[in-house]
Amino acid sequence: MKNIFGMGKIELEEILVAQNYPRFRAKQIMDWLYQKQVASFQEMRNLPKLMRLELEENFSIEHGTVISALHSKDEKTIKSLLAFTDGEMVETVLMKQPYGNSVCVSTQVGCNMGCSFCASTLLGMKRNLTAAEMLAEVIYNQKLLKNAKVTNVVLMGSGEPLLNYEAVLQFLHMLHDADMLNIGYRNITISTSGIVPMIRRLAKEALQITLSLSLHAPNNELRSQLMPINRKYSLDELFPALDEYVQLTKRRITYEYILIDRINDTRECAEELAHLLKNRLANVNLIPINPVKERGYKRPSLGRVQEFLHDLQRKGINATIRKEMGADINAACGQLRNRKQLLYKEEEA
Ligand code: SAH
């Protein structure tokens, strides 16, 4: 059975017309799927009964099922685990902020990048998500919001988005599509560990999205320790690609910098980082690490974090400390899924 969820309007119209239905039914179906987030054809009340039955016989609506959801006490953050038809699971997070509602999307099941501080990579990468599955993450969160709208999407869940390039690009178009989510590219952020050829390719798409680069260290030696990808694409290759990205898109790049106690939070590191970003169109986002039990890294004191921030600012670098959302459910990315996977393994044993 063909999955109707995530199908573009033109394809849907063609299918409907071939079955002798009028073209305008496509828009109605999309309205039910993406604006009203229904789960079955029976709920599509403005379609003739016979048509609903026929659709039901020929199509499925695959938008994942929720396995568990953690709500922060203030209800501003909801972290959910979704399962897809093959049983694979991903995490997605809804963050209600004063400026809008953000959804954090996973792009792969697990991750292969092997970053030493990250929980998503502990069990390796199972597979890429399809564009429709990424869309399902957003629609699921949209449904949680009821009347309010998802206004921002960040591709910062598990996975390396630029290693699932085609599907990610297709997903961006779906987010932007007026018949789907109607979200402006400026409200979409892609976070990458630094896949150089794909950054160059993305630059040529000239989309007005925000590129966020997970830097985490100001020199090759330390970055290679924290992020194995740096052994393949070192800072010497990465920065020319990022500079080209800025040149082609005229967009400022966000640099994510996790602060890990006594590893990359020293004054020398701040100094080196400021030097690296000097004269570059950059925003630094400092993120006190979410400690992952399996990894043994610690979070620096608040004083240390602020000192790092001021060291950067004194050198004229734009920097902010990332506001922490839902500290009470602040299991680091990937931990919810890992725990579930382990539970399943225990159940199977
Ligand atoms: N693969 C992409 C996107 C997923 S990771 C990337 O590397 O950017 C999204 C962000 O979460 C990255 O900046 C990543 O470094 C960060 N992250 C991973 N583990 C973390 C942890 N334990 N604490 C805080 N941030 C973490």
Coordinates of C-alpha atoms and ligand atoms in Angstrom, one line a residue:
M1 CA 0.0 0.0 0.0
K2 CA 1.3 3.4 -0.9
N3 CA 1.9 5.9 1.9
I4 CA 0.0 9.1 1.2
F5 CA 1.7 11.0 4.1
G6 CA 4.4 13.4 2.8
M7 CA 3.3 13.1 -0.9
G8 CA 3.6 16.4 -2.8
K9 CA 0.5 18.1 -4.2
I10 CA 1.4 17.5 -7.9
E11 CA 1.9 13.7 -7.3
L12 CA -1.3 13.5 -5.3
E13 CA -3.3 15.4 -7.9
E14 CA -2.0 13.1 -10.7
I15 CA -3.0 10.0 -8.7
L16 CA -6.5 11.3 -7.9
V17 CA -7.1 12.5 -11.5
A18 CA -6.1 9.1 -12.8
Q19 CA -8.8 7.6 -10.6
N20 CA -11.3 10.1 -11.9
Y21 CA -11.4 12.3 -8.9
P22 CA -11.3 16.1 -9.3
R23 CA -8.0 17.8 -8.7
F24 CA -9.2 20.0 -5.8
R25 CA -9.5 16.9 -3.6
A26 CA -5.7 16.9 -3.3
K27 CA -5.7 20.2 -1.4
Q28 CA -8.5 18.9 0.8
I29 CA -6.6 15.8 1.7
M30 CA -3.5 17.8 2.4
D31 CA -5.4 20.1 4.6
W32 CA -6.6 17.1 6.7
L33 CA -3.1 15.6 6.9
Y34 CA -1.1 18.7 7.7
Q35 CA -3.4 21.4 9.1
K36 CA -5.8 19.2 11.0
Q37 CA -3.3 16.3 11.5
V38 CA -5.9 13.5 11.3
A39 CA -4.8 9.9 11.4
S40 CA -7.4 8.2 9.2
F41 CA -9.3 8.8 5.9
Q42 CA -12.6 8.3 7.8
E43 CA -12.0 11.7 9.6
M44 CA -11.8 13.6 6.3
R45 CA -15.4 14.6 6.5
N46 CA -15.6 16.8 3.4
L47 CA -14.7 13.8 1.1
P48 CA -17.5 11.6 -0.2
K49 CA -17.9 8.4 1.8
L50 CA -17.1 6.2 -1.2
M51 CA -13.9 8.1 -1.9
R52 CA -12.8 7.7 1.8
L53 CA -13.4 4.0 1.5
E54 CA -11.5 3.8 -1.8
L55 CA -8.6 5.8 -0.4
E56 CA -8.5 3.6 2.6
E57 CA -8.2 0.5 0.4
N58 CA -5.3 2.0 -1.6
F59 CA -3.3 4.2 0.7
S60 CA -1.8 4.2 4.2
I61 CA -1.2 7.2 6.4
E62 CA 2.2 6.5 7.9
H63 CA 3.2 9.2 10.4
G64 CA 4.7 7.2 13.2
T65 CA 3.3 6.4 16.6
V66 CA 4.3 7.9 19.9
I67 CA 6.0 5.4 22.3
S68 CA 6.6 7.8 25.2
A69 CA 6.6 11.5 26.0
L70 CA 8.3 13.4 28.8
H71 CA 6.8 16.8 29.8
S72 CA 8.8 19.3 31.7
K73 CA 7.1 20.6 34.8
D74 CA 6.4 24.0 33.2
E75 CA 5.0 22.2 30.1
K76 CA 7.2 24.3 27.9
T77 CA 9.3 21.3 26.7
I78 CA 8.0 17.9 25.5
K79 CA 10.4 15.3 24.4
S80 CA 8.9 12.3 22.6
L81 CA 10.0 9.0 21.2
L82 CA 8.3 8.1 17.9
A83 CA 8.3 4.7 16.3
F84 CA 8.0 4.2 12.5
T85 CA 6.5 1.2 10.6
D86 CA 9.7 -0.9 10.8
G87 CA 9.9 -0.4 14.6
E88 CA 12.8 2.0 14.5
M89 CA 12.5 4.9 16.9
V90 CA 13.7 8.5 17.0
E91 CA 13.5 11.4 19.5
T92 CA 11.9 14.7 18.8
V93 CA 11.5 17.7 21.0
L94 CA 9.0 20.5 21.2
M95 CA 10.2 23.8 22.8
K96 CA 7.7 26.5 23.5
Q97 CA 9.6 29.8 23.6
P98 CA 8.5 33.4 23.8
Y99 CA 9.4 34.0 20.2
G100 CA 7.6 30.9 18.9
N101 CA 7.4 27.1 19.0
S102 CA 10.5 25.2 17.9
V103 CA 10.7 21.5 17.0
C104 CA 14.0 19.6 17.1
V105 CA 14.0 16.9 14.4
S106 CA 16.1 13.8 14.2
T107 CA 17.4 13.0 10.7
Q108 CA 18.8 9.5 11.2
V109 CA 18.0 6.6 13.5
G110 CA 21.1 6.8 15.7
C111 CA 24.3 8.3 14.4
N112 CA 27.6 7.2 13.0
M113 CA 29.7 10.3 13.8
G114 CA 31.1 8.9 17.0
C115 CA 31.4 12.2 18.9
S116 CA 32.8 11.4 22.3
F117 CA 30.3 13.5 24.3
C118 CA 27.1 12.4 22.5
A119 CA 24.5 9.7 23.4
S120 CA 23.0 9.5 19.9
T121 CA 26.0 7.8 18.5
L122 CA 26.5 5.1 21.3
L123 CA 24.5 2.5 19.4
G124 CA 25.6 3.4 15.9
M125 CA 23.4 4.4 13.0
K126 CA 20.6 2.2 12.0
R127 CA 19.3 4.0 8.9
N128 CA 18.4 7.3 7.3
L129 CA 15.0 8.8 7.9
T130 CA 12.9 9.5 4.8
A131 CA 11.6 13.1 4.2
A132 CA 8.1 11.9 5.2
E133 CA 9.3 10.5 8.5
M134 CA 11.0 13.8 9.3
L135 CA 7.8 15.6 8.4
A136 CA 5.9 13.2 10.7
E137 CA 8.1 14.4 13.6
V138 CA 7.0 18.0 13.0
I139 CA 3.3 17.1 12.4
Y140 CA 3.3 15.1 15.6
N141 CA 4.5 18.1 17.5
Q142 CA 2.1 20.4 15.7
K143 CA -0.7 18.2 16.9
L144 CA 0.5 18.6 20.5
L145 CA 0.3 22.4 20.1
K146 CA -3.3 22.3 19.0
N147 CA -4.1 25.9 17.9
A148 CA -0.6 27.4 18.1
K149 CA 1.8 26.9 15.2
V150 CA 5.2 25.3 14.9
T151 CA 7.2 28.4 13.8
N152 CA 10.8 27.1 13.9
V153 CA 12.4 23.8 13.0
V154 CA 16.0 22.8 14.0
L155 CA 17.6 19.7 12.5
M156 CA 19.5 19.0 15.7
G157 CA 18.1 15.7 16.9
S158 CA 20.0 12.5 16.4
G159 CA 21.8 11.9 13.1
E160 CA 24.0 13.9 10.7
P161 CA 21.6 15.8 8.4
L162 CA 24.2 16.4 5.7
L163 CA 24.8 12.6 5.4
N164 CA 21.1 12.2 4.5
Y165 CA 21.3 15.1 2.1
E166 CA 18.6 14.3 -0.5
A167 CA 15.9 13.4 2.0
V168 CA 16.8 16.4 4.2
L169 CA 16.5 18.8 1.3
Q170 CA 13.2 17.3 0.3
F171 CA 12.1 17.7 3.9
L172 CA 13.1 21.4 3.9
H173 CA 10.9 21.9 0.8
M174 CA 8.0 20.2 2.6
L175 CA 8.4 22.5 5.6
H176 CA 8.3 25.5 3.3
D177 CA 5.4 24.2 1.2
A178 CA 2.3 26.4 1.8
D179 CA 0.1 23.2 1.7
M180 CA 2.2 21.5 4.3
L181 CA 3.8 23.6 7.1
N182 CA 4.4 27.0 5.4
I183 CA 7.5 27.7 7.5
G184 CA 10.0 30.3 6.1
Y185 CA 13.5 29.1 5.4
R186 CA 14.9 31.7 7.8
N187 CA 13.1 29.8 10.6
I188 CA 14.9 26.6 9.8
T189 CA 18.3 25.6 11.1
I190 CA 20.5 22.7 10.0
S191 CA 23.2 21.6 12.5
T192 CA 26.2 19.7 11.1
S193 CA 29.4 18.2 12.5
G194 CA 31.1 19.5 9.4
I195 CA 30.8 17.4 6.3
V196 CA 32.8 19.6 4.0
P197 CA 31.7 18.5 0.5
M198 CA 28.1 18.7 1.6
I199 CA 28.5 22.2 3.1
R200 CA 29.8 23.3 -0.3
R201 CA 26.8 21.6 -2.0
L202 CA 24.3 23.2 0.4
A203 CA 25.9 26.6 -0.2
K204 CA 25.0 26.3 -3.9
E205 CA 21.3 25.7 -3.1
A206 CA 21.3 29.3 -1.8
L207 CA 18.5 28.7 0.7
Q208 CA 18.0 31.3 3.4
I209 CA 18.3 28.7 6.2
T210 CA 20.7 29.0 9.1
L211 CA 23.7 26.7 9.1
S212 CA 24.9 25.7 12.5
L213 CA 28.3 24.2 12.8
S214 CA 29.2 22.0 15.8
L215 CA 32.7 23.2 16.5
H216 CA 33.3 22.3 20.1
A217 CA 37.1 22.9 19.9
P218 CA 39.3 25.7 18.5
N219 CA 42.1 23.5 17.2
N220 CA 42.6 20.2 15.3
E221 CA 44.2 18.3 18.0
L222 CA 41.4 18.8 20.5
R223 CA 38.6 18.6 17.9
S224 CA 39.9 15.3 16.6
Q225 CA 39.7 13.9 20.1
L226 CA 36.1 15.0 20.6
M227 CA 34.9 14.5 17.0
P228 CA 36.4 11.8 14.8
I229 CA 35.0 13.6 11.7
N230 CA 37.7 16.1 12.2
R231 CA 40.3 13.5 11.2
K232 CA 38.5 13.3 7.8
Y233 CA 37.7 17.0 7.4
S234 CA 40.0 19.1 9.5
L235 CA 39.5 22.8 10.4
D236 CA 41.9 23.6 7.5
E237 CA 39.3 22.3 5.0
L238 CA 36.3 23.2 7.0
F239 CA 36.8 26.9 7.3
P240 CA 37.3 27.6 3.6
A241 CA 34.0 25.7 2.9
L242 CA 32.2 27.7 5.6
D243 CA 33.6 31.0 4.2
E244 CA 32.3 30.0 0.8
Y245 CA 28.9 29.2 2.4
V246 CA 28.8 32.7 3.9
Q247 CA 29.9 34.3 0.6
L248 CA 27.2 32.5 -1.4
T249 CA 24.3 32.8 1.0
K250 CA 25.2 36.0 2.9
R251 CA 24.0 34.2 6.0
R252 CA 25.8 34.3 9.4
I253 CA 26.9 30.9 10.6
T254 CA 26.1 29.8 14.1
Y255 CA 28.9 27.9 15.9
E256 CA 27.9 25.5 18.6
Y257 CA 30.4 25.1 21.3
I258 CA 29.7 22.6 24.1
L259 CA 31.5 23.5 27.3
I260 CA 33.1 20.5 29.0
D261 CA 34.8 20.9 32.3
R262 CA 38.6 21.1 32.0
I263 CA 38.6 19.8 28.4
N264 CA 37.6 22.8 26.2
D265 CA 36.6 25.5 28.6
T266 CA 40.0 27.0 29.4
R267 CA 41.0 30.6 28.8
E268 CA 43.4 29.4 26.2
C269 CA 40.6 27.7 24.3
A270 CA 38.5 30.9 24.5
E271 CA 41.4 32.9 23.2
E272 CA 42.0 30.4 20.3
L273 CA 38.4 30.3 19.5
A274 CA 38.2 34.1 19.3
H275 CA 41.2 34.1 17.0
L276 CA 39.6 31.5 14.7
L277 CA 36.4 33.4 14.4
K278 CA 37.8 36.9 14.2
N279 CA 36.7 38.6 11.0
R280 CA 34.1 35.9 10.3
L281 CA 30.3 36.4 10.1
A282 CA 29.7 34.2 13.2
N283 CA 27.5 33.7 16.3
V284 CA 28.8 31.5 19.0
N285 CA 26.3 29.4 21.0
L286 CA 27.8 28.2 24.2
I287 CA 26.2 25.0 25.5
P288 CA 27.1 23.7 29.0
I289 CA 27.3 20.0 28.2
N290 CA 24.5 17.6 29.2
P291 CA 26.6 14.9 30.9
V292 CA 26.1 11.5 29.4
K293 CA 26.7 8.8 32.0
E294 CA 28.6 6.5 29.6
R295 CA 31.1 9.3 28.7
G296 CA 32.3 10.7 32.0
Y297 CA 32.5 14.4 30.9
K298 CA 31.4 17.1 33.4
R299 CA 29.7 20.4 33.1
P300 CA 31.8 23.4 34.1
S301 CA 30.6 25.7 36.9
L302 CA 28.3 28.6 35.9
G303 CA 31.2 31.0 36.7
R304 CA 33.5 29.2 34.3
V305 CA 30.8 29.3 31.5
Q306 CA 30.3 33.1 32.0
E307 CA 34.1 33.7 32.0
F308 CA 34.3 31.9 28.7
L309 CA 31.5 34.0 27.3
H310 CA 33.1 37.2 28.5
D311 CA 36.5 36.2 27.1
L312 CA 34.9 35.8 23.7
Q313 CA 32.9 39.0 23.9
R314 CA 35.9 41.1 25.0
K315 CA 37.5 40.0 21.7
G316 CA 34.5 41.2 19.7
I317 CA 32.9 37.8 19.1
N318 CA 29.1 37.5 19.1
A319 CA 28.3 34.9 21.7
T320 CA 25.5 33.7 23.9
I321 CA 24.9 31.0 26.4
R322 CA 22.1 28.7 25.2
K323 CA 19.1 29.0 27.3
E324 CA 18.3 25.7 28.9
M325 CA 14.8 24.3 28.3
G326 CA 13.2 21.7 30.5
A327 CA 16.1 21.0 32.8
D328 CA 14.0 18.4 34.6
I329 CA 13.7 16.2 31.5
N330 CA 17.2 17.1 30.3
A331 CA 18.3 13.7 29.4
A332 CA 20.9 14.4 26.7
C333 CA 19.9 13.8 23.1
G334 CA 19.6 10.1 22.3
Q335 CA 19.3 8.9 25.9
L336 CA 15.5 8.3 25.7
R337 CA 15.9 6.1 22.7
N338 CA 19.0 4.3 24.1
R339 CA 17.1 3.5 27.3
K340 CA 14.1 2.1 25.3
Q341 CA 16.4 0.0 23.1
L342 CA 18.1 -1.5 26.2
L343 CA 14.7 -2.2 27.8
Y344 CA 13.6 -4.0 24.6
K345 CA 16.8 -6.0 24.6
E346 CA 16.3 -7.0 28.2
E347 CA 12.7 -8.0 27.4
E348 CA 13.8 -10.1 24.5
A349 CA 16.5 -11.9 26.5
Ligands
SAH1 N1 25.1 15.7 13.7 C1 24.7 17.1 13.8 C2 23.3 17.3 14.4 C3 23.0 16.5 15.6 S1 23.8 17.0 17.1 C4 25.7 17.9 14.5 O1 26.8 17.4 14.9 O2 25.6 19.1 14.6 C5 23.1 18.5 17.6 C6 23.9 19.2 18.6 O3 23.8 18.6 19.9 C7 25.4 19.3 18.2 O4 25.9 20.6 18.4 C8 26.0 18.3 19.2 O5 27.3 18.5 19.3 C9 25.1 18.6 20.4 N2 25.3 17.6 21.5 C10 25.5 16.3 21.4 N3 25.7 15.7 22.6 C11 25.6 16.7 23.5 C12 25.6 16.7 24.9 N4 25.9 15.7 25.6 N5 25.5 17.9 25.5 C13 25.2 19.0 24.8 N6 25.1 19.1 23.5 C14 25.3 17.9 22.8

